[in-house]
Amino acid sequence: MRLPSVFRRTPFRLTLSFLALFATAASALLLYIYFASQAESAAQARADIERELSTLEAIYRARGVEALNADLIDRASRGGSYLFLLMDSEGRPQTGNVNESPIVDYEGGEQWESFRLSGADEQGRVARRWAMGVQLRLAGGELLFVGEDIGDSEQYLNRLSLFLWGAAGIVFLLGLGGGLLVSRQVEGAMARLNAVVDAARSGDLQQRVPVQKTGDELDELAVNLNAMLDRLEQSMSSIRHAGDAIAHDLRSPLTRMRARLEIALIDAEAGRVDGQEALARALGETDDLLKTFNTVLSIARLQAAAEIPDAAPFDVADLATDIAELYAPAAEDKGLDFAAEIGRGLQVSGNRAFLAQALSNIVDNAIKYTPQGGALMLRARRRASGEVEVSVTDTGPGVPLEDRERILDRFVRLDDSRTQAGAGLGLSLVTAVASAHAGRIELSDGPGAIDGFGPGLRAALVLPAL
C-alpha cells in the first residue's frame, strides 16, 4: 500500500532519522543520569551509615555495652531513616528498631548489604523500600547492625526518570509534528515548482514560480528557475521573430532571383542575352542571402551561449589599429576624412574575431551612411570607470533619439536607409557580441550640424576591463 506523499518526502525522512538519533542519544543520557544519581545516592547513604557506625563504636569503647544499648533505645525512639540492631554473640536480637538483621550469612568484619525493607505506606498498603546497612562484631563479641532506609531517594529517582522520559516523549512528538509541518510546506513549494516545470514542458513559458521572499534555498531555486524561463521565453520569441523576419525580408530577394533566372532562361533560349551575365547577377543575390543567413546564425549562437566562446585576453588597441588600417582606404575612396585616436594598454578578455566583426560593422555603417566630404573618427580609450571604449563618430544624418533603441533589433532599417544595401543585421550583431562580452553598445549624437553635414552619430562599444 502506497504511503501518503507527505511521508515519502525527504524532509520527513530526515526528520525521522534525526528523531531516531535523538531518541538513542536521549535514552543513553537518561540511563546515565539514572544510574549516576543512583550511585550518588548509595554513596551518600554509605557515608551516613559509616558516620553513624563510628559514633556508636565510640560510645561502646568509652562506656561499654550498657551505654550503647541505652543510646540505641534513645535513637530508635526518635525515629528517622536509620536502622539499628544490637545482637549478642550468638546473633540473638537485643535492642533496635528492626526485628532481625538482613545479613544472614555473616562472615566477620564489616559486611555490607542492600535489601528490601517491608513496611506500610501512608495509605496502609504494604510497601517494600530499598535499604542498605553494615554489620560488624564488637570487641566484646556482640553484633551491631546499622542501616538506612533509602526508599525516598529511590522514589525521587523514579519520579525524575519518569519526568525525563515524559519530556523525551513530548520532544519526540513535537519533532514528529514539526517534521510533518515542514514536509507539508516543502511539498507545497515543490508542487508549485513542478507545476511551472510541467507548464513549461507543455509549451507554456509564461508561468512563473511565486517567490516567498524568505531568502531560503527554495526562493533561490524559484528565482533561478524564473530567470531561466525568462531567458528561454526571450530566446523562443527571438527565434520566432527571426524566422518571421527572415521569411519576410528574404521573400523579395528570392522572388527577384527567380524572376531573373526565368528571364535569363527565356532570353538565353531566344539568343537575346548572354546567359553568363544573368547567372552572375543571380550568384550575387545568392551571396547576399547566404551572408544574411550567416549573420543571423552568428547572432543566434551568441544569444544561445550567453557567453563568448574561446575567450582570451588581448589588447583592443591592436584590434582598433588593424580596423583603422583596413577601412581607411575605403573611406578615402568615398571622399571621407578618416582619423583615429587609439590609446594603449586596453586589455580585455574576449573573442577577437567576434569583436573585430562587431567593430567592422560599426565602421562600415559609418562609411556607408556618411555623405561624400564628411568625416569619421575612430577612438579607443579607457574610461574613468575602468571600462574600455571603442567608438566611431561620423558626420552623417544620424539616428533620431526615438529610433536608437529600435535599430539595434534584427532586420530593422530606417526609411532613409532603404536605398542602401543591407538586411538590417549589422547593429544586431554588434549588440549580441557586446552582450556576450558583458558589455553594451551606446548610441549618441555626433558632432552636430557642420557645413551641411550632421548631426552625425556616435556609436560606442563599451567592454569591461580585464
Short mmCIF file of C-alpha atoms in Angstrom, two decimals:
data_model
loop_
_atom_site.label_atom_id
_atom_site.label_comp_id
_atom_site.label_asym_id
_atom_site.label_seq_id
_atom_site.Cartn_x
_atom_site.Cartn_y
_atom_site.Cartn_z
CA MET A 1 0.00 0.00 0.00
CA ARG A 2 1.49 3.33 -1.10
CA LEU A 3 2.13 5.81 1.73
CA PRO A 4 0.76 9.38 1.52
CA SER A 5 3.11 11.75 -0.28
CA VAL A 6 3.98 13.69 2.87
CA PHE A 7 5.52 10.54 4.39
CA ARG A 8 7.63 9.95 1.28
CA ARG A 9 9.21 13.41 1.26
CA THR A 10 12.89 13.87 2.01
CA PRO A 11 12.33 16.37 4.88
CA PHE A 12 10.05 13.88 6.67
CA ARG A 13 12.56 11.05 6.23
CA LEU A 14 15.32 13.32 7.53
CA THR A 15 13.09 14.24 10.47
CA LEU A 16 12.55 10.56 11.31
CA SER A 17 16.30 9.92 11.07
CA PHE A 18 17.00 12.84 13.36
CA LEU A 19 14.34 11.72 15.83
CA ALA A 20 15.78 8.19 15.86
CA LEU A 21 19.22 9.61 16.56
CA PHE A 22 17.76 11.89 19.22
CA ALA A 23 15.88 9.01 20.86
CA THR A 24 19.04 6.91 21.03
CA ALA A 25 21.10 9.77 22.47
CA ALA A 26 18.34 10.75 24.92
CA SER A 27 17.94 7.15 26.13
CA ALA A 28 21.66 6.84 26.72
CA LEU A 29 21.67 10.20 28.56
CA LEU A 30 18.67 9.27 30.72
CA LEU A 31 20.18 5.93 31.65
CA TYR A 32 23.42 7.65 32.58
CA ILE A 33 21.56 10.21 34.72
CA TYR A 34 19.56 7.48 36.44
CA PHE A 35 22.49 5.22 37.27
CA ALA A 36 24.75 8.16 38.20
CA SER A 37 22.07 9.52 40.55
CA GLN A 38 21.54 6.05 42.00
CA ALA A 39 25.26 5.64 42.60
CA GLU A 40 25.46 9.10 44.19
CA SER A 41 22.52 8.30 46.46
CA ALA A 42 24.11 5.00 47.52
CA ALA A 43 27.44 6.70 48.19
CA GLN A 44 25.73 9.35 50.35
CA ALA A 45 23.82 6.67 52.28
CA ARG A 46 27.01 4.69 52.83
CA ALA A 47 28.77 7.78 54.17
CA ASP A 48 25.86 8.48 56.56
CA ILE A 49 25.90 4.89 57.80
CA GLU A 50 29.66 4.92 58.34
CA ARG A 51 29.38 8.16 60.33
CA GLU A 52 26.59 6.74 62.48
CA LEU A 53 28.51 3.48 62.99
CA SER A 54 31.62 5.36 64.01
CA THR A 55 29.64 7.27 66.67
CA LEU A 56 28.13 4.09 68.10
CA GLU A 57 31.50 2.35 68.18
CA ALA A 58 32.96 5.28 70.09
CA ILE A 59 30.18 5.03 72.67
CA TYR A 60 30.78 1.29 73.05
CA ARG A 61 34.52 1.70 73.50
CA ALA A 62 34.14 4.52 76.01
CA ARG A 63 31.24 3.32 78.20
CA GLY A 64 30.51 -0.29 77.31
CA VAL A 65 27.58 -2.24 76.02
CA GLU A 66 25.05 -0.87 78.53
CA ALA A 67 25.66 2.67 77.39
CA LEU A 68 25.43 1.57 73.72
CA ASN A 69 22.15 -0.23 74.48
CA ALA A 70 20.71 2.88 76.12
CA ASP A 71 21.81 5.10 73.23
CA LEU A 72 20.24 2.74 70.69
CA ILE A 73 16.95 2.80 72.60
CA ASP A 74 17.05 6.61 72.56
CA ARG A 75 17.85 6.75 68.84
CA ALA A 76 15.14 4.24 67.94
CA SER A 77 12.56 6.23 69.91
CA ARG A 78 13.39 9.41 67.97
CA GLY A 79 12.53 7.70 64.65
CA GLY A 80 14.17 8.64 61.37
CA SER A 81 15.61 6.72 58.46
CA TYR A 82 18.35 4.92 60.37
CA LEU A 83 18.06 1.23 61.25
CA PHE A 84 19.69 -0.24 64.39
CA LEU A 85 20.01 -3.70 65.84
CA LEU A 86 22.28 -4.86 68.68
CA MET A 87 22.67 -8.64 68.97
CA ASP A 88 24.51 -10.89 71.37
CA SER A 89 27.41 -13.06 70.31
CA GLU A 90 25.02 -15.73 69.07
CA GLY A 91 23.10 -13.32 66.88
CA ARG A 92 20.02 -13.03 69.08
CA PRO A 93 18.39 -9.56 68.89
CA GLN A 94 18.78 -7.35 71.96
CA THR A 95 17.92 -3.74 71.11
CA GLY A 96 16.93 -1.88 67.95
CA ASN A 97 14.15 -0.75 65.60
CA VAL A 98 14.33 -3.84 63.36
CA ASN A 99 13.47 -7.40 64.38
CA GLU A 100 16.31 -9.19 62.70
CA SER A 101 19.43 -8.50 60.74
CA PRO A 102 19.09 -8.71 56.93
CA ILE A 103 22.61 -10.13 56.83
CA VAL A 104 22.02 -13.84 57.25
CA ASP A 105 25.40 -15.32 56.50
CA TYR A 106 27.69 -13.07 58.45
CA GLU A 107 31.35 -13.87 57.77
CA GLY A 108 33.08 -11.36 60.02
CA GLY A 109 34.45 -7.86 59.72
CA GLU A 110 32.33 -5.10 58.19
CA GLN A 111 29.81 -6.72 55.90
CA TRP A 112 27.59 -4.51 53.74
CA GLU A 113 24.24 -5.49 52.29
CA SER A 114 21.44 -3.90 50.19
CA PHE A 115 17.97 -5.28 50.87
CA ARG A 116 14.26 -4.65 50.71
CA LEU A 117 12.56 -3.30 53.80
CA SER A 118 8.90 -4.23 54.28
CA GLY A 119 6.51 -1.66 55.71
CA ALA A 120 3.25 0.19 55.23
CA ASP A 121 2.83 3.37 53.19
CA GLU A 122 0.57 6.34 54.02
CA GLN A 123 -2.50 4.50 52.66
CA GLY A 124 -1.76 1.42 54.76
CA ARG A 125 -0.61 -0.68 51.84
CA VAL A 126 2.40 -2.97 52.12
CA ALA A 127 5.46 -1.35 50.57
CA ARG A 128 8.93 -2.69 50.05
CA ARG A 129 11.57 0.02 50.13
CA TRP A 130 15.24 -0.18 49.38
CA ALA A 131 17.67 -0.01 52.30
CA MET A 132 21.32 -0.71 52.91
CA GLY A 133 23.39 -1.38 56.00
CA VAL A 134 26.54 -2.81 57.56
CA GLN A 135 27.13 -5.34 60.29
CA LEU A 136 30.22 -5.90 62.40
CA ARG A 137 31.31 -7.70 65.58
CA LEU A 138 32.22 -5.51 68.55
CA ALA A 139 35.21 -6.10 70.81
CA GLY A 140 33.05 -8.00 73.40
CA GLY A 141 31.62 -10.36 70.75
CA GLU A 142 28.29 -8.55 70.29
CA LEU A 143 26.98 -7.91 66.76
CA LEU A 144 25.93 -4.42 65.71
CA PHE A 145 23.91 -3.67 62.58
CA VAL A 146 23.48 -0.09 61.34
CA GLY A 147 21.46 0.69 58.17
CA GLU A 148 19.49 3.40 56.43
CA ASP A 149 16.18 3.45 54.59
CA ILE A 150 16.88 4.91 51.10
CA GLY A 151 13.36 4.44 49.75
CA ASP A 152 12.82 8.22 49.49
CA SER A 153 15.87 8.54 47.26
CA GLU A 154 14.62 5.65 45.15
CA GLN A 155 11.21 7.31 44.77
CA TYR A 156 12.87 10.59 43.81
CA LEU A 157 14.95 8.81 41.17
CA ASN A 158 11.87 7.06 39.82
CA ARG A 159 9.97 10.35 39.58
CA LEU A 160 12.98 12.00 37.94
CA SER A 161 13.23 9.19 35.42
CA LEU A 162 9.50 9.40 34.71
CA PHE A 163 9.71 13.16 34.13
CA LEU A 164 12.71 12.79 31.86
CA TRP A 165 11.06 10.06 29.79
CA GLY A 166 7.91 12.16 29.59
CA ALA A 167 9.91 15.17 28.39
CA ALA A 168 11.64 12.99 25.80
CA GLY A 169 8.27 11.73 24.58
CA ILE A 170 6.93 15.29 24.29
CA VAL A 171 10.03 16.37 22.35
CA PHE A 172 9.64 13.33 20.08
CA LEU A 173 6.01 14.16 19.37
CA LEU A 174 6.83 17.82 18.77
CA GLY A 175 9.66 16.80 16.43
CA LEU A 176 7.36 14.44 14.57
CA GLY A 177 4.73 17.16 14.24
CA GLY A 178 7.36 19.66 13.11
CA GLY A 179 8.61 17.16 10.55
CA LEU A 180 5.10 16.75 9.17
CA LEU A 181 4.64 20.52 9.02
CA VAL A 182 7.97 21.11 7.30
CA SER A 183 7.29 18.24 4.89
CA ARG A 184 3.91 19.71 4.02
CA GLN A 185 5.45 23.15 3.42
CA VAL A 186 8.21 21.68 1.26
CA GLU A 187 5.65 19.59 -0.58
CA GLY A 188 3.64 22.74 -1.34
CA ALA A 189 6.73 24.61 -2.55
CA MET A 190 7.86 21.70 -4.72
CA ALA A 191 4.33 21.33 -6.08
CA ARG A 192 4.47 24.96 -7.24
CA LEU A 193 7.84 24.34 -8.86
CA ASN A 194 6.65 21.16 -10.55
CA ALA A 195 3.50 22.90 -11.81
CA VAL A 196 5.60 25.57 -13.52
CA VAL A 197 8.00 22.95 -14.94
CA ASP A 198 5.06 20.90 -16.27
CA ALA A 199 3.59 24.04 -17.84
CA ALA A 200 6.92 24.88 -19.49
CA ARG A 201 7.25 21.29 -20.72
CA SER A 202 3.77 21.63 -22.26
CA GLY A 203 4.83 24.78 -24.10
CA ASP A 204 3.50 27.46 -21.72
CA LEU A 205 6.55 29.61 -20.98
CA GLN A 206 4.64 32.42 -19.30
CA GLN A 207 4.12 30.63 -15.97
CA ARG A 208 6.40 31.72 -13.11
CA VAL A 209 7.12 30.35 -9.64
CA PRO A 210 5.92 32.69 -6.86
CA VAL A 211 8.82 33.89 -4.71
CA GLN A 212 8.04 33.90 -0.97
CA LYS A 213 10.87 36.38 -0.20
CA THR A 214 12.19 34.28 2.68
CA GLY A 215 15.72 34.16 1.29
CA ASP A 216 15.98 30.38 1.63
CA GLU A 217 17.19 27.86 -0.95
CA LEU A 218 13.65 27.36 -2.29
CA ASP A 219 13.46 31.07 -3.06
CA GLU A 220 16.86 30.90 -4.74
CA LEU A 221 15.65 27.94 -6.83
CA ALA A 222 12.47 29.83 -7.73
CA VAL A 223 14.43 32.94 -8.75
CA ASN A 224 16.85 30.91 -10.86
CA LEU A 225 14.03 28.94 -12.48
CA ASN A 226 12.14 32.15 -13.28
CA ALA A 227 15.30 33.67 -14.75
CA MET A 228 15.82 30.56 -16.86
CA LEU A 229 12.22 30.72 -18.08
CA ASP A 230 12.61 34.43 -18.84
CA ARG A 231 15.65 33.71 -20.94
CA LEU A 232 14.01 30.72 -22.60
CA GLU A 233 10.90 32.74 -23.41
CA GLN A 234 13.07 35.55 -24.76
CA SER A 235 15.06 33.09 -26.88
CA MET A 236 11.92 31.48 -28.26
CA SER A 237 10.46 34.90 -29.02
CA SER A 238 13.70 35.89 -30.76
CA ILE A 239 13.64 32.68 -32.79
CA ARG A 240 10.04 33.25 -33.83
CA HIS A 241 10.76 36.87 -34.65
CA ALA A 242 13.89 35.93 -36.58
CA GLY A 243 12.00 33.29 -38.53
CA ASP A 244 9.20 35.71 -39.40
CA ALA A 245 11.66 38.45 -40.29
CA ILE A 246 13.80 36.15 -42.43
CA ALA A 247 10.71 34.85 -44.24
CA HIS A 248 9.54 38.44 -44.82
CA ASP A 249 12.86 40.02 -45.79
CA LEU A 250 14.10 37.15 -47.95
CA ARG A 251 10.87 36.81 -49.93
CA SER A 252 11.71 39.77 -52.18
CA PRO A 253 15.33 38.75 -52.95
CA LEU A 254 14.25 35.17 -53.63
CA THR A 255 11.42 36.38 -55.88
CA ARG A 256 13.79 38.69 -57.76
CA MET A 257 16.36 35.95 -58.14
CA ARG A 258 13.76 33.53 -59.51
CA ALA A 259 12.42 36.15 -61.92
CA ARG A 260 15.92 36.96 -63.19
CA LEU A 261 16.72 33.30 -63.63
CA GLU A 262 13.48 32.81 -65.52
CA ILE A 263 14.12 35.87 -67.75
CA ALA A 264 17.71 34.78 -68.30
CA LEU A 265 16.49 31.35 -69.34
CA ILE A 266 13.96 32.83 -71.80
CA ASP A 267 16.45 35.36 -73.19
CA ALA A 268 19.17 32.75 -73.46
CA GLU A 269 16.85 30.42 -75.36
CA ALA A 270 15.92 33.28 -77.71
CA GLY A 271 19.57 34.30 -78.07
CA ARG A 272 18.92 37.89 -76.91
CA VAL A 273 21.19 37.95 -73.84
CA ASP A 274 24.36 36.46 -72.55
CA GLY A 275 23.46 33.78 -70.02
CA GLN A 276 26.68 34.32 -68.07
CA GLU A 277 25.70 37.88 -67.11
CA ALA A 278 22.31 36.75 -65.78
CA LEU A 279 23.90 33.93 -63.81
CA ALA A 280 26.46 36.33 -62.33
CA ARG A 281 23.68 38.59 -61.04
CA ALA A 282 21.85 35.57 -59.64
CA LEU A 283 25.04 34.48 -57.86
CA GLY A 284 25.34 37.95 -56.36
CA GLU A 285 21.81 37.72 -54.99
CA THR A 286 22.63 34.26 -53.62
CA ASP A 287 25.76 35.56 -51.87
CA ASP A 288 23.70 38.31 -50.20
CA LEU A 289 21.22 35.72 -48.97
CA LEU A 290 23.96 33.47 -47.60
CA LYS A 291 25.55 36.46 -45.87
CA THR A 292 22.22 37.28 -44.24
CA PHE A 293 21.78 33.68 -43.08
CA ASN A 294 25.32 33.53 -41.68
CA THR A 295 24.81 36.75 -39.75
CA VAL A 296 21.54 35.52 -38.26
CA LEU A 297 23.19 32.25 -37.26
CA SER A 298 26.07 34.12 -35.59
CA ILE A 299 23.63 36.23 -33.59
CA ALA A 300 21.64 33.15 -32.59
CA ARG A 301 24.78 31.31 -31.44
CA LEU A 302 25.88 34.25 -29.31
CA GLN A 303 22.47 34.69 -27.70
CA ALA A 304 22.09 30.96 -27.06
CA ALA A 305 25.53 30.59 -25.48
CA ALA A 306 25.01 33.60 -23.15
CA GLU A 307 28.80 33.99 -23.09
CA ILE A 308 31.55 34.45 -25.61
CA PRO A 309 33.23 31.28 -26.92
CA ASP A 310 37.03 30.85 -26.85
CA ALA A 311 37.60 33.99 -24.76
CA ALA A 312 41.21 35.08 -24.30
CA PRO A 313 42.94 38.27 -23.12
CA PHE A 314 44.15 40.67 -25.81
CA ASP A 315 44.78 44.39 -26.40
CA VAL A 316 41.85 46.21 -28.02
CA ALA A 317 44.29 48.89 -29.17
CA ASP A 318 45.87 46.41 -31.61
CA LEU A 319 42.44 45.45 -32.94
CA ALA A 320 41.42 49.11 -33.38
CA THR A 321 44.67 49.81 -35.25
CA ASP A 322 44.03 46.90 -37.63
CA ILE A 323 40.44 48.09 -38.26
CA ALA A 324 41.66 51.64 -38.95
CA GLU A 325 44.24 50.40 -41.47
CA LEU A 326 41.62 48.15 -43.12
CA TYR A 327 38.90 50.79 -43.60
CA ALA A 328 40.99 53.92 -44.21
CA PRO A 329 41.29 53.18 -47.99
CA ALA A 330 37.51 52.60 -48.28
CA ALA A 331 36.82 55.93 -46.55
CA GLU A 332 39.28 57.75 -48.81
CA ASP A 333 37.71 56.18 -51.94
CA LYS A 334 34.36 57.69 -50.87
CA GLY A 335 35.94 61.08 -50.18
CA LEU A 336 35.71 60.90 -46.38
CA ASP A 337 38.18 62.28 -43.89
CA PHE A 338 39.15 59.30 -41.72
CA ALA A 339 41.14 59.71 -38.45
CA ALA A 340 41.96 57.52 -35.47
CA GLU A 341 42.91 58.20 -31.84
CA ILE A 342 43.96 54.94 -30.16
CA GLY A 343 45.25 54.63 -26.63
CA ARG A 344 47.48 51.82 -25.43
CA GLY A 345 47.18 49.07 -22.82
CA LEU A 346 43.46 48.42 -23.35
CA GLN A 347 43.38 44.81 -22.19
CA VAL A 348 40.09 42.90 -22.32
CA SER A 349 39.08 39.24 -22.28
CA GLY A 350 37.02 38.06 -25.24
CA ASN A 351 36.89 36.59 -28.72
CA ARG A 352 38.98 38.76 -31.01
CA ALA A 353 37.24 37.56 -34.18
CA PHE A 354 33.76 38.44 -32.91
CA LEU A 355 34.89 41.84 -31.62
CA ALA A 356 36.61 42.51 -34.93
CA GLN A 357 33.36 41.72 -36.77
CA ALA A 358 31.37 43.98 -34.43
CA LEU A 359 33.80 46.88 -34.81
CA SER A 360 33.90 46.36 -38.58
CA ASN A 361 30.11 46.60 -38.70
CA ILE A 362 30.18 49.92 -36.83
CA VAL A 363 32.86 51.41 -39.11
CA ASP A 364 31.18 50.02 -42.24
CA ASN A 365 27.86 51.61 -41.25
CA ALA A 366 29.57 54.94 -40.62
CA ILE A 367 31.24 54.89 -44.05
CA LYS A 368 28.02 53.73 -45.74
CA TYR A 369 25.77 56.48 -44.32
CA THR A 370 28.19 59.42 -44.24
CA PRO A 371 27.88 61.57 -47.40
CA GLN A 372 30.92 62.38 -49.54
CA GLY A 373 33.02 65.10 -47.97
CA GLY A 374 32.14 64.05 -44.44
CA ALA A 375 34.45 62.79 -41.70
CA LEU A 376 34.88 59.77 -39.40
CA MET A 377 36.78 59.42 -36.14
CA LEU A 378 37.76 56.06 -34.61
CA ARG A 379 38.72 56.25 -30.92
CA ALA A 380 39.90 53.60 -28.47
CA ARG A 381 40.36 54.69 -24.84
CA ARG A 382 39.86 53.74 -21.21
CA ARG A 383 37.01 55.39 -19.35
CA ALA A 384 37.29 56.81 -15.85
CA SER A 385 35.23 53.81 -14.68
CA GLY A 386 37.97 51.47 -15.96
CA GLU A 387 35.90 50.20 -18.89
CA VAL A 388 37.38 50.03 -22.38
CA GLU A 389 35.54 52.01 -25.07
CA VAL A 390 35.91 51.82 -28.85
CA SER A 391 33.79 54.45 -30.59
CA VAL A 392 33.15 55.61 -34.16
CA THR A 393 31.86 59.16 -34.70
CA ASP A 394 30.61 60.28 -38.12
CA THR A 395 29.05 63.37 -39.68
CA GLY A 396 26.21 61.51 -41.38
CA PRO A 397 22.47 62.12 -40.95
CA GLY A 398 22.46 60.44 -37.56
CA VAL A 399 19.62 58.49 -35.95
CA PRO A 400 16.63 60.12 -34.23
CA LEU A 401 16.53 59.59 -30.48
CA GLU A 402 13.27 57.63 -30.62
CA ASP A 403 14.77 55.14 -33.13
CA ARG A 404 18.11 54.44 -31.45
CA GLU A 405 16.89 51.51 -29.39
CA ARG A 406 14.82 50.09 -32.23
CA ILE A 407 17.65 49.94 -34.78
CA LEU A 408 19.54 47.52 -32.52
CA ASP A 409 16.91 44.86 -33.28
CA ARG A 410 17.26 42.45 -36.16
CA PHE A 411 16.03 43.38 -39.64
CA VAL A 412 15.20 46.96 -38.63
CA ARG A 413 16.13 49.63 -41.18
CA LEU A 414 15.14 53.29 -41.14
CA ASP A 415 13.32 54.80 -44.08
CA ASP A 416 16.29 56.86 -45.25
CA SER A 417 18.49 53.73 -45.37
CA ARG A 418 16.29 51.68 -47.70
CA THR A 419 18.33 52.81 -50.70
CA GLN A 420 21.47 51.25 -49.17
CA ALA A 421 22.35 47.60 -49.47
CA GLY A 422 21.94 45.50 -46.37
CA ALA A 423 19.50 43.50 -44.31
CA GLY A 424 19.46 45.44 -41.05
CA LEU A 425 21.61 42.95 -39.13
CA GLY A 426 24.85 44.87 -38.58
CA LEU A 427 24.00 46.58 -35.29
CA SER A 428 22.10 43.48 -34.12
CA LEU A 429 25.32 41.51 -34.36
CA VAL A 430 27.18 44.28 -32.52
CA THR A 431 24.58 44.15 -29.73
CA ALA A 432 24.86 40.37 -29.44
CA VAL A 433 28.67 40.50 -29.32
CA ALA A 434 28.64 43.26 -26.69
CA SER A 435 26.11 41.38 -24.53
CA ALA A 436 28.11 38.16 -24.76
CA HIS A 437 31.19 40.08 -23.56
CA ALA A 438 29.20 41.57 -20.62
CA GLY A 439 29.43 44.92 -22.40
CA ARG A 440 26.99 47.19 -24.23
CA ILE A 441 26.62 49.48 -27.24
CA GLU A 442 25.80 53.15 -26.73
CA LEU A 443 24.38 55.43 -29.44
CA SER A 444 24.52 59.22 -29.09
CA ASP A 445 24.66 62.37 -31.22
CA GLY A 446 27.68 63.08 -33.35
CA PRO A 447 29.49 66.43 -33.58
CA GLY A 448 26.36 68.25 -34.76
CA ALA A 449 25.44 70.03 -37.99
CA ILE A 450 28.59 71.42 -39.67
CA ASP A 451 28.75 72.79 -43.25
CA GLY A 452 25.62 70.92 -44.28
CA PHE A 453 26.68 67.67 -42.62
CA GLY A 454 25.29 66.14 -39.45
CA PRO A 455 24.14 65.90 -36.84
CA GLY A 456 26.06 62.64 -37.08
CA LEU A 457 26.11 59.58 -34.87
CA ARG A 458 28.49 58.31 -32.22
CA ALA A 459 28.42 54.50 -31.75
CA ALA A 460 30.48 53.24 -28.79
CA LEU A 461 31.26 49.62 -27.97
CA VAL A 462 31.90 49.51 -24.19
CA LEU A 463 33.64 46.46 -22.70
CA PRO A 464 34.64 45.57 -19.13
CA ALA A 465 38.36 45.85 -18.50
CA LEU A 466 40.43 42.73 -17.87
#
